[in-house]
């Protein structure tokens, strides 16, 4: 899933108009990707490339939550011409278990740090056998399904599960 949160000033945003605009963008994206002209997943059916889960506009903040069939769909939707979400500039997103990430060379591909910004070695990360590593190219705010343990330099940990990845380059986040 992906959430878009934007603050606005001035006139109130009509939630119904916002929903219609977002549904139209999701439907166009799904059609371009060979799926049905729907904005919401049908129960028991095949998952759409993109689906709108919820929309809210109140107190100066617009919120929309989307669901994607794959990480590739999330990246493609973020890069669509009609998409006004410039906060997500992902070009690649992949998740591996720590042992698989170590084997792929991810743990030695960059300098990792703890939350206090002190260095952590690839060997110490490898001890987190039950952990997962996210490889990210492009910028975004990511919410991990477990507690963030380590990250590469430049990644900003927002809370126990959330990190902000700057645009440009490649970043890694280890969570458990």
JSON list of N, CA and C in Angstrom, two decimals, residues 29-66:
[
{"chain": "A", "resi": 29, "resn": "UNK", "atom": "N", "xyz": [-4.83, 4.17, -15.29]},
{"chain": "A", "resi": 29, "resn": "UNK", "atom": "CA", "xyz": [-3.61, 3.39, -15.07]},
{"chain": "A", "resi": 29, "resn": "UNK", "atom": "C", "xyz": [-3.91, 1.90, -15.24]},
{"chain": "A", "resi": 30, "resn": "UNK", "atom": "N", "xyz": [-5.00, 1.43, -14.65]},
{"chain": "A", "resi": 30, "resn": "UNK", "atom": "CA", "xyz": [-5.34, 0.01, -14.74]},
{"chain": "A", "resi": 30, "resn": "UNK", "atom": "C", "xyz": [-5.62, -0.40, -16.19]},
{"chain": "A", "resi": 31, "resn": "UNK", "atom": "N", "xyz": [-6.33, 0.42, -16.93]},
{"chain": "A", "resi": 31, "resn": "UNK", "atom": "CA", "xyz": [-6.60, 0.12, -18.33]},
{"chain": "A", "resi": 31, "resn": "UNK", "atom": "C", "xyz": [-5.31, 0.07, -19.15]},
{"chain": "A", "resi": 32, "resn": "UNK", "atom": "N", "xyz": [-4.42, 1.02, -18.90]},
{"chain": "A", "resi": 32, "resn": "UNK", "atom": "CA", "xyz": [-3.13, 1.03, -19.63]},
{"chain": "A", "resi": 32, "resn": "UNK", "atom": "C", "xyz": [-2.30, -0.21, -19.32]},
{"chain": "A", "resi": 33, "resn": "UNK", "atom": "N", "xyz": [-2.59, -0.85, -18.19]},
{"chain": "A", "resi": 33, "resn": "UNK", "atom": "CA", "xyz": [-1.86, -2.05, -17.79]},
{"chain": "A", "resi": 33, "resn": "UNK", "atom": "C", "xyz": [-2.67, -3.32, -18.01]},
{"chain": "A", "resi": 34, "resn": "UNK", "atom": "N", "xyz": [-3.67, -3.24, -18.87]},
{"chain": "A", "resi": 34, "resn": "UNK", "atom": "CA", "xyz": [-4.43, -4.42, -19.29]},
{"chain": "A", "resi": 34, "resn": "UNK", "atom": "C", "xyz": [-5.43, -4.94, -18.28]},
{"chain": "A", "resi": 35, "resn": "UNK", "atom": "N", "xyz": [-5.78, -4.16, -17.29]},
{"chain": "A", "resi": 35, "resn": "UNK", "atom": "CA", "xyz": [-6.74, -4.59, -16.27]},
{"chain": "A", "resi": 35, "resn": "UNK", "atom": "C", "xyz": [-8.11, -3.96, -16.54]},
{"chain": "A", "resi": 36, "resn": "UNK", "atom": "N", "xyz": [-9.08, -4.39, -15.75]},
{"chain": "A", "resi": 36, "resn": "UNK", "atom": "CA", "xyz": [-10.43, -3.85, -15.87]},
{"chain": "A", "resi": 36, "resn": "UNK", "atom": "C", "xyz": [-10.44, -2.35, -15.54]},
{"chain": "A", "resi": 37, "resn": "UNK", "atom": "N", "xyz": [-11.45, -1.66, -16.06]},
{"chain": "A", "resi": 37, "resn": "UNK", "atom": "CA", "xyz": [-11.62, -0.23, -15.81]},
{"chain": "A", "resi": 37, "resn": "UNK", "atom": "C", "xyz": [-12.29, -0.03, -14.46]},
{"chain": "A", "resi": 38, "resn": "UNK", "atom": "N", "xyz": [-11.56, -0.38, -13.40]},
{"chain": "A", "resi": 38, "resn": "UNK", "atom": "CA", "xyz": [-12.07, -0.26, -12.03]},
{"chain": "A", "resi": 38, "resn": "UNK", "atom": "C", "xyz": [-11.07, 0.52, -11.19]},
{"chain": "A", "resi": 39, "resn": "UNK", "atom": "N", "xyz": [-11.57, 1.13, -10.11]},
{"chain": "A", "resi": 39, "resn": "UNK", "atom": "CA", "xyz": [-10.70, 1.86, -9.20]},
{"chain": "A", "resi": 39, "resn": "UNK", "atom": "C", "xyz": [-10.54, 1.14, -7.87]},
{"chain": "A", "resi": 40, "resn": "UNK", "atom": "N", "xyz": [-11.38, 0.12, -7.65]},
{"chain": "A", "resi": 40, "resn": "UNK", "atom": "CA", "xyz": [-11.39, -0.60, -6.37]},
{"chain": "A", "resi": 40, "resn": "UNK", "atom": "C", "xyz": [-11.33, -2.10, -6.65]},
{"chain": "A", "resi": 41, "resn": "UNK", "atom": "N", "xyz": [-10.54, -2.83, -5.86]},
{"chain": "A", "resi": 41, "resn": "UNK", "atom": "CA", "xyz": [-10.48, -4.29, -6.01]},
{"chain": "A", "resi": 41, "resn": "UNK", "atom": "C", "xyz": [-11.82, -4.92, -5.68]},
{"chain": "A", "resi": 42, "resn": "UNK", "atom": "N", "xyz": [-12.21, -5.93, -6.46]},
{"chain": "A", "resi": 42, "resn": "UNK", "atom": "CA", "xyz": [-13.42, -6.69, -6.18]},
{"chain": "A", "resi": 42, "resn": "UNK", "atom": "C", "xyz": [-13.06, -7.83, -5.24]},
{"chain": "A", "resi": 43, "resn": "UNK", "atom": "N", "xyz": [-13.91, -8.10, -4.28]},
{"chain": "A", "resi": 43, "resn": "UNK", "atom": "CA", "xyz": [-13.67, -9.21, -3.36]},
{"chain": "A", "resi": 43, "resn": "UNK", "atom": "C", "xyz": [-13.55, -10.53, -4.10]},
{"chain": "A", "resi": 44, "resn": "UNK", "atom": "N", "xyz": [-12.49, -11.27, -3.83]},
{"chain": "A", "resi": 44, "resn": "UNK", "atom": "CA", "xyz": [-12.29, -12.57, -4.44]},
{"chain": "A", "resi": 44, "resn": "UNK", "atom": "C", "xyz": [-11.75, -12.54, -5.86]},
{"chain": "A", "resi": 45, "resn": "UNK", "atom": "N", "xyz": [-11.68, -11.36, -6.46]},
{"chain": "A", "resi": 45, "resn": "UNK", "atom": "CA", "xyz": [-11.18, -11.25, -7.83]},
{"chain": "A", "resi": 45, "resn": "UNK", "atom": "C", "xyz": [-9.68, -11.04, -7.85]},
{"chain": "A", "resi": 46, "resn": "UNK", "atom": "N", "xyz": [-9.16, -10.99, -9.07]},
{"chain": "A", "resi": 46, "resn": "UNK", "atom": "CA", "xyz": [-7.73, -10.73, -9.24]},
{"chain": "A", "resi": 46, "resn": "UNK", "atom": "C", "xyz": [-7.43, -9.30, -8.82]},
{"chain": "A", "resi": 47, "resn": "UNK", "atom": "N", "xyz": [-6.33, -9.11, -8.14]},
{"chain": "A", "resi": 47, "resn": "UNK", "atom": "CA", "xyz": [-5.94, -7.79, -7.66]},
{"chain": "A", "resi": 47, "resn": "UNK", "atom": "C", "xyz": [-5.61, -6.87, -8.83]},
{"chain": "A", "resi": 48, "resn": "UNK", "atom": "N", "xyz": [-6.16, -5.66, -8.79]},
{"chain": "A", "resi": 48, "resn": "UNK", "atom": "CA", "xyz": [-5.86, -4.66, -9.82]},
{"chain": "A", "resi": 48, "resn": "UNK", "atom": "C", "xyz": [-4.43, -4.15, -9.66]},
{"chain": "A", "resi": 49, "resn": "UNK", "atom": "N", "xyz": [-3.80, -3.68, -10.75]},
{"chain": "A", "resi": 49, "resn": "UNK", "atom": "CA", "xyz": [-2.47, -3.09, -10.60]},
{"chain": "A", "resi": 49, "resn": "UNK", "atom": "C", "xyz": [-2.47, -1.96, -9.57]},
{"chain": "A", "resi": 50, "resn": "UNK", "atom": "N", "xyz": [-3.53, -1.12, -9.58]},
{"chain": "A", "resi": 50, "resn": "UNK", "atom": "CA", "xyz": [-3.68, -0.05, -8.59]},
{"chain": "A", "resi": 50, "resn": "UNK", "atom": "C", "xyz": [-5.14, -0.01, -8.14]},
{"chain": "A", "resi": 51, "resn": "UNK", "atom": "N", "xyz": [-5.36, 0.26, -6.87]},
{"chain": "A", "resi": 51, "resn": "UNK", "atom": "CA", "xyz": [-6.72, 0.38, -6.34]},
{"chain": "A", "resi": 51, "resn": "UNK", "atom": "C", "xyz": [-6.73, 1.49, -5.30]},
{"chain": "A", "resi": 52, "resn": "UNK", "atom": "N", "xyz": [-7.81, 2.24, -5.28]},
{"chain": "A", "resi": 52, "resn": "UNK", "atom": "CA", "xyz": [-7.98, 3.30, -4.30]},
{"chain": "A", "resi": 52, "resn": "UNK", "atom": "C", "xyz": [-8.68, 2.71, -3.08]},
{"chain": "A", "resi": 53, "resn": "UNK", "atom": "N", "xyz": [-8.02, 2.78, -1.93]},
{"chain": "A", "resi": 53, "resn": "UNK", "atom": "CA", "xyz": [-8.60, 2.22, -0.70]},
{"chain": "A", "resi": 53, "resn": "UNK", "atom": "C", "xyz": [-9.43, 3.24, 0.05]},
{"chain": "A", "resi": 54, "resn": "UNK", "atom": "N", "xyz": [-8.91, 4.46, 0.19]},
{"chain": "A", "resi": 54, "resn": "UNK", "atom": "CA", "xyz": [-9.65, 5.48, 0.94]},
{"chain": "A", "resi": 54, "resn": "UNK", "atom": "C", "xyz": [-9.21, 6.88, 0.53]},
{"chain": "A", "resi": 55, "resn": "UNK", "atom": "N", "xyz": [-10.11, 7.84, 0.75]},
{"chain": "A", "resi": 55, "resn": "UNK", "atom": "CA", "xyz": [-9.85, 9.25, 0.47]},
{"chain": "A", "resi": 55, "resn": "UNK", "atom": "C", "xyz": [-10.47, 10.07, 1.59]},
{"chain": "A", "resi": 56, "resn": "UNK", "atom": "N", "xyz": [-9.74, 11.06, 2.05]},
{"chain": "A", "resi": 56, "resn": "UNK", "atom": "CA", "xyz": [-10.23, 11.94, 3.12]},
{"chain": "A", "resi": 56, "resn": "UNK", "atom": "C", "xyz": [-9.68, 13.34, 2.86]},
{"chain": "A", "resi": 57, "resn": "UNK", "atom": "N", "xyz": [-10.52, 14.35, 3.00]},
{"chain": "A", "resi": 57, "resn": "UNK", "atom": "CA", "xyz": [-10.08, 15.74, 2.88]},
{"chain": "A", "resi": 57, "resn": "UNK", "atom": "C", "xyz": [-10.76, 16.54, 3.99]},
{"chain": "A", "resi": 58, "resn": "UNK", "atom": "N", "xyz": [-9.94, 16.95, 4.98]},
{"chain": "A", "resi": 58, "resn": "UNK", "atom": "CA", "xyz": [-10.50, 17.74, 6.08]},
{"chain": "A", "resi": 58, "resn": "UNK", "atom": "C", "xyz": [-9.38, 18.47, 6.82]},
{"chain": "A", "resi": 59, "resn": "UNK", "atom": "N", "xyz": [-9.72, 19.57, 7.42]},
{"chain": "A", "resi": 59, "resn": "UNK", "atom": "CA", "xyz": [-8.80, 20.34, 8.26]},
{"chain": "A", "resi": 59, "resn": "UNK", "atom": "C", "xyz": [-7.48, 20.66, 7.57]},
{"chain": "A", "resi": 60, "resn": "UNK", "atom": "N", "xyz": [-7.53, 20.97, 6.28]},
{"chain": "A", "resi": 60, "resn": "UNK", "atom": "CA", "xyz": [-6.33, 21.36, 5.57]},
{"chain": "A", "resi": 60, "resn": "UNK", "atom": "C", "xyz": [-5.42, 20.24, 5.12]},
{"chain": "A", "resi": 61, "resn": "UNK", "atom": "N", "xyz": [-5.90, 18.99, 5.21]},
{"chain": "A", "resi": 61, "resn": "UNK", "atom": "CA", "xyz": [-5.08, 17.85, 4.81]},
{"chain": "A", "resi": 61, "resn": "UNK", "atom": "C", "xyz": [-5.88, 16.89, 3.92]},
{"chain": "A", "resi": 62, "resn": "UNK", "atom": "N", "xyz": [-5.27, 16.53, 2.79]},
{"chain": "A", "resi": 62, "resn": "UNK", "atom": "CA", "xyz": [-5.85, 15.51, 1.92]},
{"chain": "A", "resi": 62, "resn": "UNK", "atom": "C", "xyz": [-5.08, 14.22, 2.14]},
{"chain": "A", "resi": 63, "resn": "UNK", "atom": "N", "xyz": [-5.81, 13.11, 2.25]},
{"chain": "A", "resi": 63, "resn": "UNK", "atom": "CA", "xyz": [-5.18, 11.80, 2.43]},
{"chain": "A", "resi": 63, "resn": "UNK", "atom": "C", "xyz": [-5.81, 10.81, 1.47]},
{"chain": "A", "resi": 64, "resn": "UNK", "atom": "N", "xyz": [-4.97, 10.05, 0.80]},
{"chain": "A", "resi": 64, "resn": "UNK", "atom": "CA", "xyz": [-5.44, 8.98, -0.08]},
{"chain": "A", "resi": 64, "resn": "UNK", "atom": "C", "xyz": [-4.56, 7.76, 0.14]},
{"chain": "A", "resi": 65, "resn": "UNK", "atom": "N", "xyz": [-5.19, 6.60, 0.24]},
{"chain": "A", "resi": 65, "resn": "UNK", "atom": "CA", "xyz": [-4.45, 5.35, 0.41]},
{"chain": "A", "resi": 65, "resn": "UNK", "atom": "C", "xyz": [-4.73, 4.48, -0.80]},
{"chain": "A", "resi": 66, "resn": "UNK", "atom": "N", "xyz": [-3.64, 4.00, -1.41]},
{"chain": "A", "resi": 66, "resn": "UNK", "atom": "CA", "xyz": [-3.73, 3.15, -2.59]},
{"chain": "A", "resi": 66, "resn": "UNK", "atom": "C", "xyz": [-3.17, 1.77, -2.26]}
]
